[in-house]
CSV table of C-alpha atoms and ligand atoms in Angstrom, one decimal:
chain,number,residue,atom,x,y,z
A,106,MET,CA,80.7,14.5,52.1
A,107,ASP,CA,80.6,17.0,55.1
A,108,ASN,CA,76.8,16.8,55.2
A,109,GLN,CA,77.2,13.3,56.6
A,110,PHE,CA,78.4,14.6,60.0
A,111,ALA,CA,76.3,13.6,63.0
A,112,GLN,CA,73.9,16.1,64.5
A,113,ARG,CA,76.2,16.8,67.5
A,114,ALA,CA,79.1,18.0,65.2
A,115,THR,CA,76.7,20.5,63.7
A,116,ILE,CA,75.7,21.7,67.1
A,117,GLY,CA,79.4,22.0,68.0
A,118,SER,CA,80.2,24.1,64.8
A,119,GLU,CA,77.8,26.8,66.1
A,120,GLY,CA,80.8,27.4,68.2
A,121,ARG,CA,80.1,28.5,71.8
A,122,LEU,CA,83.8,28.0,72.6
A,123,ALA,CA,85.0,29.6,69.3
A,124,GLN,CA,83.3,32.8,70.4
A,125,LEU,CA,85.5,33.0,73.4
A,126,PHE,CA,88.7,33.6,71.4
A,127,GLY,CA,87.4,36.1,68.8
A,128,GLY,CA,89.0,39.5,68.1
A,129,GLN,CA,92.5,40.5,67.1
A,130,LEU,CA,94.5,42.7,69.4
A,131,GLY,CA,97.7,44.5,68.3
A,132,ASN,CA,100.9,44.8,70.3
A,133,GLN,CA,99.4,47.3,72.6
A,134,GLY,CA,96.4,45.0,73.3
A,135,ILE,CA,95.2,44.3,76.8
A,136,LYS,CA,93.4,41.0,77.1
A,137,PHE,CA,90.6,40.8,79.6
A,138,SER,CA,89.0,38.0,77.6
A,139,ALA,CA,91.2,35.1,78.8
A,140,GLY,CA,90.5,32.8,81.7
A,141,ASN,CA,94.0,31.9,82.4
A,142,PRO,CA,96.0,31.6,85.6
A,143,ASP,CA,99.2,33.7,85.7
A,144,PRO,CA,102.0,31.6,84.1
A,145,ASN,CA,104.5,33.3,86.4
A,146,SER,CA,102.9,31.5,89.2
A,147,PHE,CA,103.6,28.0,87.8
A,148,PRO,CA,106.0,25.8,89.9
A,149,THR,CA,107.6,24.6,86.7
A,150,ASP,CA,111.0,23.7,88.3
A,151,ARG,CA,109.4,21.8,91.1
A,152,MET,CA,107.1,19.9,88.7
A,153,GLY,CA,110.2,19.1,86.6
A,154,THR,CA,111.8,17.6,89.8
A,155,ALA,CA,108.7,15.5,90.4
A,156,ILE,CA,108.6,14.3,86.8
A,157,ASN,CA,112.3,13.3,86.9
A,158,SER,CA,111.8,11.7,90.3
A,159,VAL,CA,108.9,9.4,89.1
A,160,LEU,CA,110.8,8.6,85.9
A,161,HIS,CA,113.8,7.5,88.0
A,162,GLN,CA,111.7,5.6,90.5
A,163,THR,CA,109.4,3.8,88.1
A,164,GLY,CA,111.2,3.6,84.8
A,165,ASN,CA,109.5,1.7,81.9
A,166,GLN,CA,106.6,0.6,84.0
A,167,LEU,CA,105.4,4.2,84.0
A,168,PHE,CA,104.8,4.0,80.3
A,169,GLU,CA,102.7,0.8,80.4
A,170,TYR,CA,98.9,0.9,80.3
A,171,GLN,CA,97.7,1.7,83.8
A,172,THR,CA,94.2,1.8,85.3
A,173,VAL,CA,91.5,4.0,84.0
A,174,VAL,CA,90.7,5.6,87.4
A,175,GLY,CA,94.3,6.8,87.9
A,176,PRO,CA,96.8,6.0,90.7
A,177,ASN,CA,95.4,5.0,94.1
A,178,SER,CA,98.0,7.1,95.8
A,179,LEU,CA,96.9,10.4,94.1
A,180,ARG,CA,93.2,9.6,94.7
A,181,THR,CA,94.0,9.0,98.4
A,182,GLN,CA,95.7,12.3,98.6
A,183,LEU,CA,92.8,14.0,96.9
A,184,ALA,CA,90.2,12.3,99.2
A,185,LYS,CA,92.1,13.6,102.3
A,186,ARG,CA,92.4,17.1,100.8
A,187,MET,CA,88.6,17.2,99.9
A,188,GLU,CA,87.8,16.2,103.5
A,189,LYS,CA,90.1,18.9,104.9
A,190,THR,CA,89.2,21.8,102.6
A,191,ALA,CA,85.6,21.1,101.5
A,192,ASP,CA,84.1,18.9,104.3
A,193,ILE,CA,83.5,16.1,101.8
A,194,ALA,CA,83.6,12.6,103.2
A,195,THR,CA,85.0,10.5,100.3
A,196,SER,CA,87.6,7.8,99.6
A,197,ALA,CA,90.0,6.9,96.8
A,198,ASP,CA,87.6,4.4,95.3
A,199,GLN,CA,85.0,7.2,94.9
A,200,ILE,CA,87.3,9.3,92.7
A,201,LEU,CA,87.9,9.2,89.0
A,202,LEU,CA,90.8,11.2,87.6
A,203,THR,CA,90.0,12.9,84.3
A,204,ALA,CA,91.6,15.0,81.5
A,205,GLY,CA,90.8,18.3,83.2
A,206,GLY,CA,87.4,19.3,84.6
A,207,GLN,CA,86.2,19.6,81.0
A,208,GLN,CA,86.3,15.8,80.4
A,209,ALA,CA,84.4,15.2,83.6
A,210,LEU,CA,81.7,17.6,82.4
A,211,ASP,CA,81.4,15.8,79.1
A,212,LEU,CA,81.3,12.4,80.8
A,213,VAL,CA,78.5,13.5,83.1
A,214,GLY,CA,76.6,14.8,80.1
A,215,LYS,CA,77.1,11.5,78.4
A,216,LEU,CA,76.1,9.5,81.5
A,217,LEU,CA,72.9,11.4,82.2
A,218,LEU,CA,71.5,13.2,79.2
A,219,ASN,CA,69.3,11.7,76.5
A,220,PRO,CA,68.0,14.2,73.8
A,221,GLY,CA,65.3,16.4,75.4
A,222,ASP,CA,66.2,15.6,79.0
A,223,GLU,CA,65.7,18.6,81.2
A,224,VAL,CA,68.6,20.4,82.8
A,225,ALA,CA,68.6,23.5,85.0
A,226,VAL,CA,71.5,25.9,84.6
A,227,GLU,CA,72.5,29.2,86.0
A,228,ALA,CA,72.0,32.1,83.6
A,229,PRO,CA,74.7,32.9,82.8
A,230,THR,CA,76.8,29.8,83.3
A,231,TYR,CA,80.2,28.3,82.2
A,232,VAL,CA,80.3,28.1,78.5
A,233,GLY,CA,82.4,24.9,78.4
A,234,ALA,CA,79.7,23.0,80.3
A,235,LEU,CA,77.0,24.2,77.9
A,236,ALA,CA,79.2,23.2,74.9
A,237,ALA,CA,79.7,19.8,76.4
A,238,PHE,CA,76.0,19.3,77.3
A,239,ASP,CA,74.8,20.7,73.9
A,240,GLN,CA,76.1,17.6,72.2
A,241,TYR,CA,73.5,15.5,74.2
A,242,GLU,CA,70.7,17.9,73.1
A,243,PRO,CA,69.1,18.6,76.5
A,244,THR,CA,66.3,21.1,77.1
A,245,TYR,CA,67.7,23.9,79.3
A,246,TYR,CA,65.9,25.9,82.0
A,247,ASP,CA,67.6,29.1,83.0
A,248,ILE,CA,67.8,29.9,86.7
A,249,GLU,CA,68.8,33.5,87.5
A,250,LEU,CA,71.7,34.5,89.8
A,251,ALA,CA,71.4,36.8,92.7
A,252,ASP,CA,74.5,38.1,94.5
A,253,ASP,CA,74.4,35.1,96.9
A,254,GLY,CA,74.1,32.4,94.2
A,255,LEU,CA,71.3,31.0,92.1
A,256,ASP,CA,67.7,32.0,92.8
A,257,ILE,CA,66.4,29.0,94.8
A,258,ASP,CA,62.8,30.2,94.8
A,259,GLN,CA,62.9,30.4,91.0
A,260,LEU,CA,64.4,27.0,90.9
A,261,GLU,CA,61.6,25.6,93.0
A,262,ARG,CA,59.0,27.2,90.8
A,263,THR,CA,60.7,25.8,87.8
A,264,LEU,CA,60.8,22.3,89.4
A,265,ARG,CA,57.1,22.5,90.2
A,266,GLN,CA,56.4,23.2,86.5
A,267,HIS,CA,59.0,20.7,85.3
A,268,PRO,CA,59.3,18.0,87.9
A,269,HIS,CA,61.3,15.8,85.5
A,270,ILE,CA,64.4,18.0,85.6
A,271,LYS,CA,67.2,15.5,85.9
A,272,LEU,CA,70.2,17.7,86.5
A,273,LEU,CA,71.2,21.0,87.9
A,274,TYR,CA,74.6,22.3,86.9
A,275,THR,CA,76.2,25.0,89.2
A,276,VAL,CA,79.6,26.7,89.7
A,277,PRO,CA,79.0,27.6,93.4
A,278,ASP,CA,82.4,29.2,94.1
A,279,PHE,CA,83.6,32.4,92.4
A,280,HIS,CA,81.4,31.4,89.4
A,281,ASN,CA,82.6,31.6,85.8
A,282,PRO,CA,81.6,34.0,84.4
A,283,THR,CA,80.2,36.2,87.2
A,284,GLY,CA,82.5,35.6,90.2
A,285,ILE,CA,79.4,35.1,92.4
A,286,THR,CA,79.5,32.6,95.3
A,287,MET,CA,76.5,30.6,96.6
A,288,SER,CA,75.7,31.1,100.3
A,289,ILE,CA,75.7,28.2,102.7
A,290,ASP,CA,72.0,28.5,103.2
A,291,LYS,CA,71.4,28.1,99.5
A,292,ARG,CA,73.7,25.1,99.3
A,293,GLN,CA,71.7,23.4,102.0
A,294,ARG,CA,68.3,24.3,100.4
A,295,LEU,CA,69.6,23.1,97.0
A,296,VAL,CA,70.3,19.6,98.4
A,297,GLN,CA,66.9,19.5,100.1
A,298,LEU,CA,65.2,20.4,96.8
A,299,ALA,CA,67.3,17.8,95.0
A,300,ASP,CA,66.1,15.2,97.5
A,301,GLN,CA,62.5,16.4,97.2
A,302,TYR,CA,62.4,16.6,93.3
A,303,ASP,CA,64.9,13.8,92.7
A,304,PHE,CA,67.5,15.3,90.5
A,305,TYR,CA,71.3,15.3,90.3
A,306,ILE,CA,73.5,18.3,91.2
A,307,LEU,CA,76.7,18.8,89.2
A,308,GLU,CA,79.0,20.9,91.4
A,309,ASP,CA,81.9,22.3,89.4
A,310,THR,CA,84.6,23.9,91.5
A,311,PRO,CA,87.8,24.8,89.8
A,312,TYR,CA,88.0,28.2,91.6
A,313,ARG,CA,86.9,27.1,95.1
A,314,ASP,CA,90.4,27.3,96.7
A,315,LEU,CA,91.0,30.8,95.2
A,316,SER,CA,89.3,32.7,97.9
A,317,TYR,CA,91.0,36.1,98.6
A,318,VAL,CA,88.8,37.1,101.6
A,319,GLY,CA,88.1,34.4,104.2
A,320,SER,CA,88.0,30.6,103.7
A,321,PRO,CA,86.1,28.7,101.1
A,322,LEU,CA,82.6,27.5,102.1
A,323,PRO,CA,81.7,23.9,102.6
A,324,ALA,CA,81.0,22.2,99.3
A,325,ILE,CA,77.4,21.4,98.3
A,326,LYS,CA,78.5,17.8,98.2
A,327,SER,CA,79.2,18.0,102.0
A,328,PHE,CA,75.4,18.2,102.5
A,329,ASP,CA,74.6,15.3,100.3
A,330,ARG,CA,73.3,12.2,102.0
A,331,ALA,CA,71.6,10.5,99.1
A,332,GLY,CA,74.6,10.4,96.6
A,333,ARG,CA,73.0,12.8,94.2
A,334,VAL,CA,75.8,15.4,94.1
A,335,ILE,CA,78.6,14.9,91.5
A,336,PHE,CA,81.6,17.1,92.5
A,337,ILE,CA,84.2,18.1,89.9
A,338,SER,CA,87.4,19.9,90.4
A,339,SER,CA,90.7,20.6,88.6
A,340,PHE,CA,94.4,21.3,88.9
A,341,SER,CA,94.1,23.9,86.1
A,342,LYS,CA,93.7,27.0,88.2
A,343,ILE,CA,95.5,26.0,91.4
A,344,LEU,CA,98.5,24.4,89.7
A,345,MET,CA,98.8,24.5,85.9
A,346,PRO,CA,96.2,24.0,83.2
A,347,GLY,CA,98.6,22.2,80.8
A,348,LEU,CA,98.7,19.2,83.1
A,349,ARG,CA,95.2,18.5,81.9
A,350,LEU,CA,94.1,16.9,85.2
A,351,GLY,CA,90.9,17.1,87.0
A,352,TRP,CA,88.8,14.8,89.1
A,353,VAL,CA,85.3,13.7,90.0
A,354,THR,CA,84.0,12.4,93.3
A,355,ALA,CA,80.5,10.9,93.4
A,356,SER,CA,78.7,7.8,94.7
A,357,PRO,CA,80.4,4.5,93.8
A,358,THR,CA,77.7,3.7,91.2
A,359,ILE,CA,78.2,7.0,89.4
A,360,VAL,CA,82.0,6.8,89.6
A,361,ASN,CA,81.9,3.3,88.2
A,362,LYS,CA,79.7,4.4,85.3
A,363,LEU,CA,81.8,7.4,84.6
A,364,ARG,CA,84.9,5.1,84.6
A,365,GLN,CA,83.3,2.9,81.9
A,366,LEU,CA,82.5,6.0,79.8
A,367,LYS,CA,86.0,7.4,80.2
A,368,GLU,CA,87.4,4.0,79.2
A,369,THR,CA,85.6,4.2,75.8
A,370,ASN,CA,86.8,7.7,75.4
A,371,ASP,CA,90.6,7.6,76.1
A,372,LEU,CA,91.3,4.4,78.1
A,373,GLU,CA,93.1,6.4,80.8
A,374,SER,CA,94.7,9.7,81.6
A,375,PRO,CA,98.5,10.1,80.8
A,376,ALA,CA,100.3,8.1,83.6
A,377,LEU,CA,103.4,10.4,83.6
A,378,MET,CA,101.3,13.4,84.5
A,379,LEU,CA,99.3,11.6,87.1
A,380,ALA,CA,102.4,10.2,88.7
A,381,ALA,CA,104.2,13.5,88.6
A,382,VAL,CA,101.3,15.4,90.3
A,383,ASP,CA,101.0,12.6,92.9
A,384,GLU,CA,104.8,13.1,93.6
A,385,PHE,CA,104.4,16.9,93.6
A,386,MET,CA,101.7,16.7,96.3
A,387,LYS,CA,103.8,14.3,98.4
A,388,THR,CA,106.9,16.5,98.2
A,389,ASN,CA,105.3,19.9,98.2
A,390,ASP,CA,102.5,21.4,100.2
A,391,LEU,CA,99.8,22.1,97.6
A,392,ASP,CA,97.9,24.3,100.1
A,393,HIS,CA,101.0,26.4,100.7
A,394,HIS,CA,101.4,26.8,96.9
A,395,ILE,CA,97.8,27.9,96.6
A,396,ALA,CA,98.3,30.4,99.5
A,397,THR,CA,101.2,31.9,97.6
A,398,LEU,CA,98.9,32.7,94.6
A,399,LEU,CA,96.3,34.5,96.6
A,400,PRO,CA,97.9,37.9,97.3
A,401,SER,CA,98.8,38.7,93.7
A,402,TYR,CA,95.3,37.6,92.4
A,403,HIS,CA,93.7,39.6,95.2
A,404,GLN,CA,95.7,42.7,94.2
A,405,ARG,CA,94.6,42.3,90.6
A,406,LEU,CA,90.9,41.9,91.6
A,407,THR,CA,91.0,45.0,93.9
A,408,THR,CA,92.8,47.0,91.2
A,409,MET,CA,90.1,46.2,88.7
A,410,ILE,CA,87.2,46.9,91.1
A,411,ASP,CA,88.7,50.2,92.1
A,412,ALA,CA,89.3,51.2,88.5
A,413,LEU,CA,85.8,50.2,87.5
A,414,ASP,CA,84.4,52.1,90.5
A,415,GLU,CA,86.3,55.2,89.6
A,416,MET,CA,85.8,55.2,85.9
A,417,MET,CA,82.6,53.3,84.8
A,418,PRO,CA,79.5,55.4,84.4
A,419,LYS,CA,76.8,54.6,87.0
A,420,SER,CA,74.5,53.1,84.4
A,421,VAL,CA,77.0,50.2,84.1
A,422,HIS,CA,76.8,47.5,86.8
A,423,PHE,CA,79.4,45.0,87.8
A,424,THR,CA,79.9,42.2,90.3
A,425,ARG,CA,82.3,42.4,93.3
A,426,PRO,CA,83.7,38.9,93.8
A,427,THR,CA,86.0,37.9,96.6
A,428,GLY,CA,87.8,35.2,94.7
A,429,GLY,CA,88.3,33.5,91.3
A,430,PHE,CA,89.2,35.1,88.1
A,431,PHE,CA,86.3,37.1,86.8
A,432,ILE,CA,84.1,40.2,87.1
A,433,TRP,CA,80.8,40.4,85.2
A,434,VAL,CA,79.7,43.6,83.7
A,435,THR,CA,76.1,44.6,82.7
A,436,LEU,CA,75.5,47.5,80.3
A,437,PRO,CA,72.2,49.3,80.3
A,438,THR,CA,69.4,47.2,78.7
A,439,GLY,CA,69.5,46.9,75.0
A,440,PHE,CA,73.2,47.5,74.3
A,441,ASN,CA,75.0,44.8,72.4
A,442,ALA,CA,78.3,44.0,74.0
A,443,ALA,CA,79.5,41.8,71.0
A,444,ASP,CA,78.9,44.6,68.4
A,445,ILE,CA,80.5,47.1,70.7
A,446,LEU,CA,83.6,44.9,71.2
A,447,ASP,CA,84.1,44.3,67.4
A,448,GLN,CA,83.3,47.8,66.2
A,449,VAL,CA,84.6,50.0,69.0
A,450,VAL,CA,86.5,48.4,71.9
A,451,ILE,CA,89.0,46.3,69.9
A,452,PRO,CA,89.7,48.8,67.1
A,453,GLN,CA,89.7,51.9,69.2
A,454,ALA,CA,90.8,50.8,72.7
A,455,GLN,CA,92.8,47.6,71.9
A,456,VAL,CA,91.1,45.9,74.8
A,457,SER,CA,89.2,42.6,74.7
A,458,TYR,CA,86.5,41.1,76.9
A,459,VAL,CA,84.1,38.1,76.3
A,460,PRO,CA,80.6,39.2,75.2
A,461,GLY,CA,78.2,37.5,77.6
A,462,ARG,CA,75.8,35.9,75.1
A,463,VAL,CA,77.8,32.6,74.9
A,464,PHE,CA,77.3,32.0,78.6
A,465,TYR,CA,73.6,31.8,78.4
A,466,ALA,CA,72.0,28.4,77.5
A,467,HIS,CA,69.7,30.2,75.0
A,468,GLN,CA,72.3,32.8,73.9
A,469,ASN,CA,69.5,35.4,74.4
A,470,VAL,CA,71.2,38.1,76.6
A,471,THR,CA,73.4,40.6,74.8
A,472,ASN,CA,74.2,43.5,77.2
A,473,THR,CA,76.7,41.7,79.4
A,474,PHE,CA,80.4,40.9,79.3
A,475,ARG,CA,83.1,39.1,81.3
A,476,LEU,CA,86.4,40.6,82.4
A,477,ASN,CA,89.3,38.5,83.5
A,478,PHE,CA,91.8,40.0,85.9
A,479,SER,CA,94.0,37.1,86.9
A,480,GLY,CA,96.1,37.1,83.8
A,481,VAL,CA,96.8,40.9,83.6
A,482,GLU,CA,99.3,42.9,85.6
A,483,PRO,CA,97.8,45.7,87.9
A,484,THR,CA,99.3,48.6,85.8
A,485,GLU,CA,97.8,47.0,82.7
A,486,ILE,CA,94.5,46.6,84.4
A,487,ILE,CA,94.4,50.3,85.1
A,488,THR,CA,95.4,51.2,81.5
A,489,GLY,CA,92.9,48.7,80.1
A,490,VAL,CA,90.0,49.8,82.2
A,491,THR,CA,90.8,53.5,81.3
A,492,ARG,CA,90.9,52.7,77.6
A,493,LEU,CA,87.7,50.7,77.9
A,494,THR,CA,85.7,53.3,79.8
A,495,ASN,CA,87.0,56.1,77.5
A,496,VAL,CA,85.3,54.4,74.5
A,497,LEU,CA,82.3,53.2,76.4
A,498,ILE,CA,81.3,56.5,78.0
A,499,PRO,CA,80.5,58.5,74.7
A,500,LEU,CA,78.9,55.4,73.2
A,501,LEU,CA,76.5,54.9,76.1
A,502,SER,CA,75.4,58.5,75.9
A,503,GLN,CA,74.2,57.9,72.3
A,504,PRO,CA,71.9,55.0,73.1
A,505,THR,CA,70.6,54.3,69.6
A,506,THR,CA,73.9,53.2,67.9
A,507,PHE,CA,74.5,49.9,69.6
A,508,LYS,CA,71.1,48.8,70.6
A,509,ALA,CA,70.4,45.1,70.0
A,510,ALA,CA,67.7,44.4,67.4
A,511,ALA,CA,65.4,42.8,70.1
A,512,PRO,CA,66.3,44.4,73.4
A,513,VAL,CA,66.8,41.9,76.2
A,514,LYS,CA,67.6,42.3,79.8
A,515,SER,CA,70.4,40.8,81.9
A,516,THR,CA,69.1,38.2,84.3
A,517,VAL,CA,71.9,38.8,86.8
A,518,GLN,CA,71.3,41.2,89.7
A,519,ASN,CA,74.6,43.0,90.0
A,520,HIS,CA,75.7,45.8,92.3
A,521,HIS,CA,77.6,48.7,90.9
B,210,PLP,C1,83.8,26.6,85.7
B,210,PLP,C2,84.8,25.8,84.9
B,210,PLP,N1,84.6,24.5,84.9
B,210,PLP,C3,85.5,23.7,84.2
B,210,PLP,C4,86.6,24.3,83.6
B,210,PLP,C5,87.5,23.4,82.8
B,210,PLP,O1,88.8,23.5,83.2
B,210,PLP,P1,89.9,22.3,83.0
B,210,PLP,O2,89.4,21.4,81.9
B,210,PLP,O3,91.1,23.0,82.5
B,210,PLP,O4,90.0,21.6,84.3
B,210,PLP,C6,86.8,25.7,83.6
B,210,PLP,C7,87.9,26.3,82.9
B,210,PLP,O5,87.9,27.5,82.7
B,210,PLP,C8,85.8,26.4,84.3
B,210,PLP,O6,85.9,27.8,84.4
């Protein structure tokens, strides 16, 4: 019977996301493979107060069917906040509340992509977006990343060769998985190219407020005059992922279409959570809450960079982000980070990372991996990096053992 599944279910079973959670760690395990915010930072009591308060204020009515777009009051608060923190001019009626950023990614794929439609993506890029888009069977074009964001010249060359590219997906702030941030200049050039070659930009920004050095840059959407930038964000990293709340702002036509697609998917997001977050933002200063997160994440980032600087061999390169949750590591050409994880790093060092292959549209680069620092205490970070480098150093000096069958090179320009 199972051979009757639709094509997209077969694509899903290839399991981009499944590869994220592989590997068994024992009690002494140190998990650099997660992408989680620190649960100790969650304002659980204050969210409880907000939930009780909306239950008390609204009663039964809260549990009736509501509107698919979510409460006007929360959308108004988000519109004001986006104006203040991202320079985006928007309004409540141009916002759709979604079940996390992930649902918004899926809805945008559903809205724009027919099989074979051409999509440009960063190489590497967020695996959850690739998993969502895969279902719609696009043709991907990889755009390399420099340390100031995607290679705009390469994008322009690709657009000249493939002028029908319909969508460019980017995580411009503290990118997952590399931590890289796109410069302002590139943000502006990207919008100019989108105007010239007539494509949509999907700007995915769950980490934009988690800037540990200086302020976040203006959003790409802030340079959009033609309504071609679809901006997605989420409460997952700045508040709590279990809320399952994200949002999209885009032109009224796009938001209206996304609303229709969401309606066929789940009718609406859970009203209790939407009302509670609305109340939370009225009675608490979200920006103050975010500010309280930054010192601890910054310390974890610095601890990891210092440990890598001190211990990693010079042949191993890594990014130096100034925000977000991740550092991206590139081993010398030809090493296979997935085999090394399974055969050496997990069994001998009891440390996990995410092998980089899943983050590439074509899963064709094997010598990279992602380290998460936000979910690990500083002392554990030092222990984990020590254990990791202790097993990597001897292995890298015997280059034949873990070479990939077909050597491939990382496309990210890192600095050590
Ligand atoms: C770049 C990016 N986009 C979207 C998401 C989806 O997050 P959520 O659905 O929890 O909002 C994540 C989560 O890790 C992410 O890193």
